[in-house]
mmCIF file of C-alpha atoms in Angstrom:
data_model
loop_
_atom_site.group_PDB
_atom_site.id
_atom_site.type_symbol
_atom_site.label_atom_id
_atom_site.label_comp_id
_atom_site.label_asym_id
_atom_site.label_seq_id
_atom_site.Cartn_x
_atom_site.Cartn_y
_atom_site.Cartn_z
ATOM 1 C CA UNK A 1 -5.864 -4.380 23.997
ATOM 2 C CA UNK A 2 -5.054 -2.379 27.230
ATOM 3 C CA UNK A 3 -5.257 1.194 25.440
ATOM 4 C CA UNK A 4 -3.798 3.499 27.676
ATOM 5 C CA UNK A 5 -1.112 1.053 28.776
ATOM 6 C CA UNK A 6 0.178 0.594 25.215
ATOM 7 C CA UNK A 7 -0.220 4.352 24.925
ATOM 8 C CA UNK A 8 1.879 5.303 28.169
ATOM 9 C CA UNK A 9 4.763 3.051 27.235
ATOM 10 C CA UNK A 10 4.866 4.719 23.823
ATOM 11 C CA UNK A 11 5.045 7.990 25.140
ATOM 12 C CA UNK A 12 7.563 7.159 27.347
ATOM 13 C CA UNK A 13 9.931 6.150 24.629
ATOM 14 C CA UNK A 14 8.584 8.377 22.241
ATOM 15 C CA UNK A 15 7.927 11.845 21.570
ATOM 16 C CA UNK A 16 4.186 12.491 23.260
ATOM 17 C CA UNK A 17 2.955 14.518 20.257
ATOM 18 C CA UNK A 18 3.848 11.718 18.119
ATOM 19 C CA UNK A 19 1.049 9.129 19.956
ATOM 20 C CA UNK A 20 -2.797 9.318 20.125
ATOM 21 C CA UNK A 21 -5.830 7.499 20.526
ATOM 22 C CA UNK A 22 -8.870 6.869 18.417
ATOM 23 C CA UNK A 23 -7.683 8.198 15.649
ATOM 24 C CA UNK A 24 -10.291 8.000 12.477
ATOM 25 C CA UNK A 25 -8.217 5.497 9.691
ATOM 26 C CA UNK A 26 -10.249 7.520 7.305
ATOM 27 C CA UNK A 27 -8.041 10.415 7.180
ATOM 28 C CA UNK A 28 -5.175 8.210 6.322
ATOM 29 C CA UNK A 29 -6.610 5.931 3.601
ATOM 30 C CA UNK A 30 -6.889 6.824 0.484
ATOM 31 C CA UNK A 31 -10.750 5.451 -0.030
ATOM 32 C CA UNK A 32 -11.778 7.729 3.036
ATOM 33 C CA UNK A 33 -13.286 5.012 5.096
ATOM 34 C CA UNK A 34 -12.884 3.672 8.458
ATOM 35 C CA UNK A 35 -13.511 3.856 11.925
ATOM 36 C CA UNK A 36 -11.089 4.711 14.799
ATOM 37 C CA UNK A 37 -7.040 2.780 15.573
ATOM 38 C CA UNK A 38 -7.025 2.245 19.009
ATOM 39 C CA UNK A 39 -3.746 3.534 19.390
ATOM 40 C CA UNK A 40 -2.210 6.271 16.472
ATOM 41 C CA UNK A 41 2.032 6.643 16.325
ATOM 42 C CA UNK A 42 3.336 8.440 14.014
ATOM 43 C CA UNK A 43 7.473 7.901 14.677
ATOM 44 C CA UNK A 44 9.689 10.843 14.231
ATOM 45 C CA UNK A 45 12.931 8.828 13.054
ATOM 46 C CA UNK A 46 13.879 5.385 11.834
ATOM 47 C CA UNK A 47 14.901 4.432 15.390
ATOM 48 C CA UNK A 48 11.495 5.406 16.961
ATOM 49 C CA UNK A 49 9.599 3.245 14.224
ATOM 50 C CA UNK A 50 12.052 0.406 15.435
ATOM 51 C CA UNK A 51 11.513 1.260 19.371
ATOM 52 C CA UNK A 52 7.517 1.721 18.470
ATOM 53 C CA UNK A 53 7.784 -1.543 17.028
ATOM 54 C CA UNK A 54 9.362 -3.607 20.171
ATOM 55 C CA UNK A 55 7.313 -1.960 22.361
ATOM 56 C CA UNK A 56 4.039 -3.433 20.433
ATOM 57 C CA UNK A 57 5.608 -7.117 20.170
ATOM 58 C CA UNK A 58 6.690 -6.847 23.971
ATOM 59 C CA UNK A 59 3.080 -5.978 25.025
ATOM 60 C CA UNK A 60 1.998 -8.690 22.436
ATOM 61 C CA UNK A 61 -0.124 -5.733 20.992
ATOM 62 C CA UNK A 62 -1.715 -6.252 17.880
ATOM 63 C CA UNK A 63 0.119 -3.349 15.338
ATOM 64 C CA UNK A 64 -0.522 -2.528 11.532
ATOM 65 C CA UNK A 65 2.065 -0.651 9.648
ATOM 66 C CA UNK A 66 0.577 1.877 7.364
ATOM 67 C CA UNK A 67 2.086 3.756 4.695
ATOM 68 C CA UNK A 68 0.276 6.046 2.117
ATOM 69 C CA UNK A 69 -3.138 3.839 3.146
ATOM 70 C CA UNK A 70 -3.609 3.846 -0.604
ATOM 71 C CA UNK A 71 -4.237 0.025 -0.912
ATOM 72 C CA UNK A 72 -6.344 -0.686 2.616
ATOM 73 C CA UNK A 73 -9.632 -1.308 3.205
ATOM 74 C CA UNK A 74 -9.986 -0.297 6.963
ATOM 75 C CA UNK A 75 -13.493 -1.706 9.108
ATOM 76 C CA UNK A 76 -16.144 0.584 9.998
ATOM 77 C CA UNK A 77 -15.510 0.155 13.568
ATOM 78 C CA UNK A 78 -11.808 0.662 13.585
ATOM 79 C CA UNK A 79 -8.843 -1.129 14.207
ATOM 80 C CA UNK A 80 -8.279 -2.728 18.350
ATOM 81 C CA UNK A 81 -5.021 -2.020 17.951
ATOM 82 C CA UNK A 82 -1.681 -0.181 17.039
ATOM 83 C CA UNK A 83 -1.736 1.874 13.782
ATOM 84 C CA UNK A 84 2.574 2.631 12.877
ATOM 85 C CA UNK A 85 1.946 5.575 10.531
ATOM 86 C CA UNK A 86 5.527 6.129 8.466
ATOM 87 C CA UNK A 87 4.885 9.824 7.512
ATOM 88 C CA UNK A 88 7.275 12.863 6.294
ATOM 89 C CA UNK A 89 9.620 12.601 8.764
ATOM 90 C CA UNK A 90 10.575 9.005 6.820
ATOM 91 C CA UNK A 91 11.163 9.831 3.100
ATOM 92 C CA UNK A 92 14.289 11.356 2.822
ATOM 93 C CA UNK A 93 16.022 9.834 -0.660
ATOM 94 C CA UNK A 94 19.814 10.260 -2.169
ATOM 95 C CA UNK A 95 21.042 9.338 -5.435
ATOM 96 C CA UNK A 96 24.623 8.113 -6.445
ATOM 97 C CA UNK A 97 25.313 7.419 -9.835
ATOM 98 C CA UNK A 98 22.966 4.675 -10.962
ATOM 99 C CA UNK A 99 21.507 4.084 -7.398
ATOM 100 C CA UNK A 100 18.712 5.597 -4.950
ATOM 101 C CA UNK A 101 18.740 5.184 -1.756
ATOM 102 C CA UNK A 102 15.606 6.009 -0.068
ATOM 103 C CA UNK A 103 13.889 5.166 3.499
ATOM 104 C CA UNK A 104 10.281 3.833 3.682
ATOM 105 C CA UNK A 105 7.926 6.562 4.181
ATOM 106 C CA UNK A 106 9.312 8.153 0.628
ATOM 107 C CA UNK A 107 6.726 7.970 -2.066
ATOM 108 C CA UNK A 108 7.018 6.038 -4.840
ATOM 109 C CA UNK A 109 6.378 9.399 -6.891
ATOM 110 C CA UNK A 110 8.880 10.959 -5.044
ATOM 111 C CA UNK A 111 11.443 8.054 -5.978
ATOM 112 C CA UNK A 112 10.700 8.462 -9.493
ATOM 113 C CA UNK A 113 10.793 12.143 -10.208
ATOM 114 C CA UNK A 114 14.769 11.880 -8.166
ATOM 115 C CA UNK A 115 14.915 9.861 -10.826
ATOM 116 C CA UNK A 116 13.911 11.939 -13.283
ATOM 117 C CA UNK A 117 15.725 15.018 -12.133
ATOM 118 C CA UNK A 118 19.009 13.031 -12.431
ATOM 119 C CA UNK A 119 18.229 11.567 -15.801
ATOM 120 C CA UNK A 120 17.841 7.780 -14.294
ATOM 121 C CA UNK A 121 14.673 5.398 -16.088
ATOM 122 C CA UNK A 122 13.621 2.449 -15.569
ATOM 123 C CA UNK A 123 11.328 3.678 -12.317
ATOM 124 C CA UNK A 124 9.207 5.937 -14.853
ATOM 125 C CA UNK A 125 5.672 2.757 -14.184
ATOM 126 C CA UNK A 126 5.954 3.740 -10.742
ATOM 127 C CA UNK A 127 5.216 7.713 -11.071
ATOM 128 C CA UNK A 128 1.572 7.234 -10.567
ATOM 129 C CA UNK A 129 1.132 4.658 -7.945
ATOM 130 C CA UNK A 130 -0.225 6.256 -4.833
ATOM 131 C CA UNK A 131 2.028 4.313 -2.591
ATOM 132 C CA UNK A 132 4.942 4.380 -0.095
ATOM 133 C CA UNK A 133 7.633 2.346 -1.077
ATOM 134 C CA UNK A 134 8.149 0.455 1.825
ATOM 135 C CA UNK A 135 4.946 -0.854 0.740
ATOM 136 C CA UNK A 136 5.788 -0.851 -2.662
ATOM 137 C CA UNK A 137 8.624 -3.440 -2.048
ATOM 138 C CA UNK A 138 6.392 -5.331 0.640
ATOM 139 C CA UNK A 139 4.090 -6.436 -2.254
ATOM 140 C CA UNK A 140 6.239 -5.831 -5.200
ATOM 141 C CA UNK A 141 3.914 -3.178 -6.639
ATOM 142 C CA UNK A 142 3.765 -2.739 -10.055
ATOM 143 C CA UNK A 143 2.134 -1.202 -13.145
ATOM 144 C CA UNK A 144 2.174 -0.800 -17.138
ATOM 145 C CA UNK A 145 4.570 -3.734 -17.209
ATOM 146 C CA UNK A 146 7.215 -2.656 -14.595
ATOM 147 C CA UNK A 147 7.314 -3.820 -11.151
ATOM 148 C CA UNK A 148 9.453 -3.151 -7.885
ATOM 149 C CA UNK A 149 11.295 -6.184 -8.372
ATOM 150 C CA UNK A 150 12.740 -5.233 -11.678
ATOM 151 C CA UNK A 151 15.078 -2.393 -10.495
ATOM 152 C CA UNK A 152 14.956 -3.289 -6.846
ATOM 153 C CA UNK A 153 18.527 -4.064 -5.509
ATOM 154 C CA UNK A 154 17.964 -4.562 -1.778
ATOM 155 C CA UNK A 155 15.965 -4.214 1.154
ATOM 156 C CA UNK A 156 17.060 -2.901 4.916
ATOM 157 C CA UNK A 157 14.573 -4.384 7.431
ATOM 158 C CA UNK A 158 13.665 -5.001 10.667
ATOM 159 C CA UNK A 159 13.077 -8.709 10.917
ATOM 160 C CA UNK A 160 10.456 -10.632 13.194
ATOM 161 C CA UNK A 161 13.180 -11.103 15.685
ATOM 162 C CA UNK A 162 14.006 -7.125 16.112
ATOM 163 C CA UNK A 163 17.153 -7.183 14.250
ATOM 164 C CA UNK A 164 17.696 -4.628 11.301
ATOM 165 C CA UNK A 165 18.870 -7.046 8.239
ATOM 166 C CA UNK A 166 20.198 -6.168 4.967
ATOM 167 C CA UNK A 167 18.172 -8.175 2.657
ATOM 168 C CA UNK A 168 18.994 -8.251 -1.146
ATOM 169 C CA UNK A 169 16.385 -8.624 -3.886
ATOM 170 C CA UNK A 170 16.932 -12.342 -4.997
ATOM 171 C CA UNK A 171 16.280 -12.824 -1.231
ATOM 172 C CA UNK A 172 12.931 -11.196 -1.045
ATOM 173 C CA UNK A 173 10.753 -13.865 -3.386
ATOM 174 C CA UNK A 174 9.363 -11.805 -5.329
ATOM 175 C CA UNK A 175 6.387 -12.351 -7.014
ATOM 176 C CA UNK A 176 3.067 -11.112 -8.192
ATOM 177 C CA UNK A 177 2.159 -8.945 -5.508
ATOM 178 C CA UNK A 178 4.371 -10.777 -2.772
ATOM 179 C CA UNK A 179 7.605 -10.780 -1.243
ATOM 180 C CA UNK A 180 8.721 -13.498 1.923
ATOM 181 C CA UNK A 181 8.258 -9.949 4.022
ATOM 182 C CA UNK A 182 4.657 -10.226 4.121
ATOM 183 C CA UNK A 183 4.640 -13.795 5.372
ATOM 184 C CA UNK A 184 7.725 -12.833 7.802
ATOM 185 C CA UNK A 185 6.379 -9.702 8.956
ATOM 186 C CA UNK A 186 8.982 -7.760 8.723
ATOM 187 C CA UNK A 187 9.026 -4.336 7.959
ATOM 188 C CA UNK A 188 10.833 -2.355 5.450
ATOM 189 C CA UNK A 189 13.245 0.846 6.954
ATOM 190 C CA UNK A 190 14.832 1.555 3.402
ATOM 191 C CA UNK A 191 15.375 0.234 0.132
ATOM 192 C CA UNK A 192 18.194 0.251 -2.746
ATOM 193 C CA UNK A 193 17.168 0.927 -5.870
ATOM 194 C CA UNK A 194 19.110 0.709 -9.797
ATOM 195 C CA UNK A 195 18.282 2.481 -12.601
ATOM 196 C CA UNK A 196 19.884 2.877 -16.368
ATOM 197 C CA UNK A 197 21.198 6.607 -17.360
ATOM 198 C CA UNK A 198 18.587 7.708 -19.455
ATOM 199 C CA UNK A 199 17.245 10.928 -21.790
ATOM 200 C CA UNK A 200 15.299 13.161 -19.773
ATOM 201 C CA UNK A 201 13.051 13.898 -21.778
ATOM 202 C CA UNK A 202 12.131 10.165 -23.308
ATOM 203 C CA UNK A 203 11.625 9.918 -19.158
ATOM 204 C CA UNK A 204 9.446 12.474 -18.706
ATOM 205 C CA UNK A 205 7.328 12.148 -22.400
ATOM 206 C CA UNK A 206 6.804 8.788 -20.983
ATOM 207 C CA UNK A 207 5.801 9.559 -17.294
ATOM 208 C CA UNK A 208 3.543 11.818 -19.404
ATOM 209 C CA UNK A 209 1.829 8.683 -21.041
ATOM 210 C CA UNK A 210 1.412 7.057 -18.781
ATOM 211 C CA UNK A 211 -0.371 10.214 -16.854
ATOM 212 C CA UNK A 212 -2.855 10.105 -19.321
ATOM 213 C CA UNK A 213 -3.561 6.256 -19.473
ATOM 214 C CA UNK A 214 -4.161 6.669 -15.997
ATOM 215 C CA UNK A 215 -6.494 9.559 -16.237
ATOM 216 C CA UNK A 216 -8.333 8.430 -18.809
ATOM 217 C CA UNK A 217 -8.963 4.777 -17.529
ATOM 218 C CA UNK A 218 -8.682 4.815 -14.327
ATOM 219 C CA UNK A 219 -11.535 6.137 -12.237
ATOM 220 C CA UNK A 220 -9.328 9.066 -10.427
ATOM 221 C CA UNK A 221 -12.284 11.284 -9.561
ATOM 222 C CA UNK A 222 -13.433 8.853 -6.844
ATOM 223 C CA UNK A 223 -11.337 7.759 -3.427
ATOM 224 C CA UNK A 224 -10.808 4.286 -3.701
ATOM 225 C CA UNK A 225 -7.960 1.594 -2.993
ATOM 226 C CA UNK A 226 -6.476 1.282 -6.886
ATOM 227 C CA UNK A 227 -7.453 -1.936 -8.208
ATOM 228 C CA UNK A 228 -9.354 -4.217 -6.682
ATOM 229 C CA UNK A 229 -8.944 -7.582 -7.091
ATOM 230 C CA UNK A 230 -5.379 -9.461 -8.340
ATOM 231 C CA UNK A 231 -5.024 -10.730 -12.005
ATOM 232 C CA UNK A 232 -6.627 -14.234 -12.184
ATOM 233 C CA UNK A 233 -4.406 -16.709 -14.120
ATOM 234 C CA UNK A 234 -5.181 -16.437 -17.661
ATOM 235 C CA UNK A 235 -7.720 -13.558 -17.796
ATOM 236 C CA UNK A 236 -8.412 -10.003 -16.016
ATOM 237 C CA UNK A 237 -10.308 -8.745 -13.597
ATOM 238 C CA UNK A 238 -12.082 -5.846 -14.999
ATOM 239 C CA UNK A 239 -13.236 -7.580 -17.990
ATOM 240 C CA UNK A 240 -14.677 -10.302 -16.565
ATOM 241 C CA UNK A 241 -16.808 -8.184 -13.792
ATOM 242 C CA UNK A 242 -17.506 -5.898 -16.896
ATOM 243 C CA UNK A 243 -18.721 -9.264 -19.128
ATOM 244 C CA UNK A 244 -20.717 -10.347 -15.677
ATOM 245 C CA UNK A 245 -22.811 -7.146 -16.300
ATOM 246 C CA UNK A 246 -21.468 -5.547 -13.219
ATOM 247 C CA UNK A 247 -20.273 -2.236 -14.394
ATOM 248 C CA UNK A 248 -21.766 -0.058 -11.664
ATOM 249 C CA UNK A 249 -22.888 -1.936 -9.764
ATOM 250 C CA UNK A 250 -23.228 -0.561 -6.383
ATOM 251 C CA UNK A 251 -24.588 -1.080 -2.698
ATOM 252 C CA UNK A 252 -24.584 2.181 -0.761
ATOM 253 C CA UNK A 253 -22.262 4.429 -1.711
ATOM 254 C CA UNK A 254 -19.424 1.353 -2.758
ATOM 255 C CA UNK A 255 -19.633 0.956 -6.562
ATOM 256 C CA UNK A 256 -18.322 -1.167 -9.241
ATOM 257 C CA UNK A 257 -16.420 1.822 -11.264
ATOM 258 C CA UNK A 258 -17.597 2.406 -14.658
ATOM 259 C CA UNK A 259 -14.635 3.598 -16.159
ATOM 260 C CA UNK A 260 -12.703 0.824 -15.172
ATOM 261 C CA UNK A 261 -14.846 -2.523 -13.767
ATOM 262 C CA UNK A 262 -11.418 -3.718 -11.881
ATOM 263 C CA UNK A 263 -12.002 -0.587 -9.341
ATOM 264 C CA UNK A 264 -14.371 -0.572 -6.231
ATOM 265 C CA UNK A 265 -14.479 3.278 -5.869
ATOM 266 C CA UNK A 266 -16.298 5.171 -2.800
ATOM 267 C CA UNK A 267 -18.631 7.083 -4.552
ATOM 268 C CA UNK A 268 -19.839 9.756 -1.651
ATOM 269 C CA UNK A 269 -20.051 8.318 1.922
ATOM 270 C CA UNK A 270 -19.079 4.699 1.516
ATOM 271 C CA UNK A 271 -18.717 2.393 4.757
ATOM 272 C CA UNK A 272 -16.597 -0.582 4.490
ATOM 273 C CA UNK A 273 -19.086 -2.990 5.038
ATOM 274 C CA UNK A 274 -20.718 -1.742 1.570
ATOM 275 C CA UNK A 275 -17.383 -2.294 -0.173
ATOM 276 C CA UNK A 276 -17.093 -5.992 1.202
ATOM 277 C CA UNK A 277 -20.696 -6.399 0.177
ATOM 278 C CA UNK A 278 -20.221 -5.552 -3.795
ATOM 279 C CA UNK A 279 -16.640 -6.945 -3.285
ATOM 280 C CA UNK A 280 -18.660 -10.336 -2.291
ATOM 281 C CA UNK A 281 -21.079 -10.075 -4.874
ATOM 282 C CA UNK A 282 -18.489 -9.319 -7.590
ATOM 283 C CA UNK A 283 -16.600 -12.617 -6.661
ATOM 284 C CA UNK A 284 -19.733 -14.609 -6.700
ATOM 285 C CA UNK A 285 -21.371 -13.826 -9.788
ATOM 286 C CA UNK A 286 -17.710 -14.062 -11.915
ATOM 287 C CA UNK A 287 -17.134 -17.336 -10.144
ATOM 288 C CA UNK A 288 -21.008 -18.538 -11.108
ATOM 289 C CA UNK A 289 -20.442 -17.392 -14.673
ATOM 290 C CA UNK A 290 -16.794 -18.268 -15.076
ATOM 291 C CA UNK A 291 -15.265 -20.352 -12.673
ATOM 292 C CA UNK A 292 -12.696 -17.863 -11.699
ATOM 293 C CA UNK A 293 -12.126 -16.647 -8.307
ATOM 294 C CA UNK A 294 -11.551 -13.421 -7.703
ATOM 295 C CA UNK A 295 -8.874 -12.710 -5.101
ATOM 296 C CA UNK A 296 -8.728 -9.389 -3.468
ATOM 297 C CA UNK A 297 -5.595 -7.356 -3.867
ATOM 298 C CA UNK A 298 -5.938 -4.701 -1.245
ATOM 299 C CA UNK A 299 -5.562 -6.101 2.433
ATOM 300 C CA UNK A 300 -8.253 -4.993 5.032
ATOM 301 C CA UNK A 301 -7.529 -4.126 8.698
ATOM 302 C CA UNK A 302 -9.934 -4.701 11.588
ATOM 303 C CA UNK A 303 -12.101 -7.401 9.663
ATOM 304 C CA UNK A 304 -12.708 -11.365 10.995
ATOM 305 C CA UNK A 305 -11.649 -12.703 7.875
#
């Protein structure tokens, strides 16, 4: 990728402080590893992520959208390419009535304690997940039974043609982490969301709960990229790497977590090519042992594969 060509015409269109090159991706994920984006844009407004957008498709630059970084696995030698970070200046959220309306970049945390504060459940699952929700509707994130596509209304977008599209939900096919976005590439600018009046306090005694699940089975002391691997059909993933004989298993600093087996946590200076390696190892010896593939559920940037 021409570098400083991609970075010029940014600038140009863009605020300059808002562009930069060779920026470390592990400042910006949430399992603190990987090696430099070519190209670093962090857009100012909703119309500067869509301009930062055409310009990469017009230069037929490779571009990555990231949000939080809390589900990305990013290679040791970086991304050749455009990173789109959707920071603060994106996650401005209003309520009305039953409904939030909130733009990408808002956390999903965020989203859920608006919810609180106006006495709206239904989005109490979603308190804990470490995620954007732009992401969160990309791949219909979900925990503790709820999911994005369960109080989801609609979607606005900016489609693989540069048009901004209203989409609603029963367009999006969602499904266990999918939606038609991630095939499409398109990229969320907003999203509509419904919730049921609720008691404030059953809302936050539950957020409360399900704080403490989290903290006490989930392996929150070590960066890492939440769970691992997707539900195979039938079974899950922890128990079967923990029935393998895998808890802790490690290579490096990348280690199967012993709290929870379904984790790959960074347990001091992890590089990325340890985490593929247990991540590897982890699929062969369940498949071996039980004939069930292990798919991974967070997506990796700047890998062949």
């Amino acid at each position: 990728m021409e570098q400083l060509v991609i970075k010029k015409l940014l600038e140009e269109r863009l605020a300059p402080d808002s562009v930069c090159t060779d920026e470390l991706m592990s400042r910006h994920t949430t399992f603190r590893i990987g090696g430099p984006a070519s190209v670093f844009v962090t857009p100012k407004s909703e119309k500067d992520l869509v301009t930062a957008i055409e310009i990469c498709r017009s230069q037929g630059a490779p571009y990555f959208i990231l949000g939080n970084g809390s589900n990305l696995l990013v290679s040791d030698q970086g991304y050749d390419g455009v990173v789109v970070h959707i920071g603060s200046d994106l996650r401005d959220i209003s309520v009305e009535g039953t409904e939030i309306t909130a733009k990408t970049g808002a956390m999903l945390s965020q989203v859920a304690h608006a919810a609180l504060a106006h006495g709206l459940t239904g989005m109490e699952f979603a308190a804990g997940i470490p995620g954007s929700l732009g992401g969160a509707c990309m791949m219909n994130a979900g925990a503790y039974g709820g999911e994005m596509s369960q109080i989801l209304v609609g979607v606005r977008a900016l489609d693989d043609k540069g048009q901004i599209v209203e989409l609603a939900a029963d367009q999006l096919e969602l499904g266990y982490r999918h939606s038609i976005m991630m095939e499409k590439q398109y990229v969320v600018l907003g999203a509509r969301i419904h919730l049921e009046k609720g008691n404030p306090e059953k809302i936050q005694a539950q957020m409360d709960d399900l704080k403490e699940k989290r903290i006490a089975k989930q392996p929150l002391e070590y960066p890492s990229a939440g769970s691992t691997f997707k539900r195979p059909e039938g079974a899950f993933a922890g128990k079967l790497i923990m029935d393998a004989g895998l808890r802790g298993f490690r290579i490096g600093d990348a280690m199967v977590s012993e709290k929870h087996c379904g984790f790959v946590v960074n347990a001091g200076k992890a590089t990325a090519e340890d985490v593929c390696g247990v991540i590897s190892h982890v699929q062969q010896v369940v498949m071996e042992k039980y004939g069930k593939e292990l798919e991974p559920e967070i997506r990796f940037l700047g890998f062949d594969r």
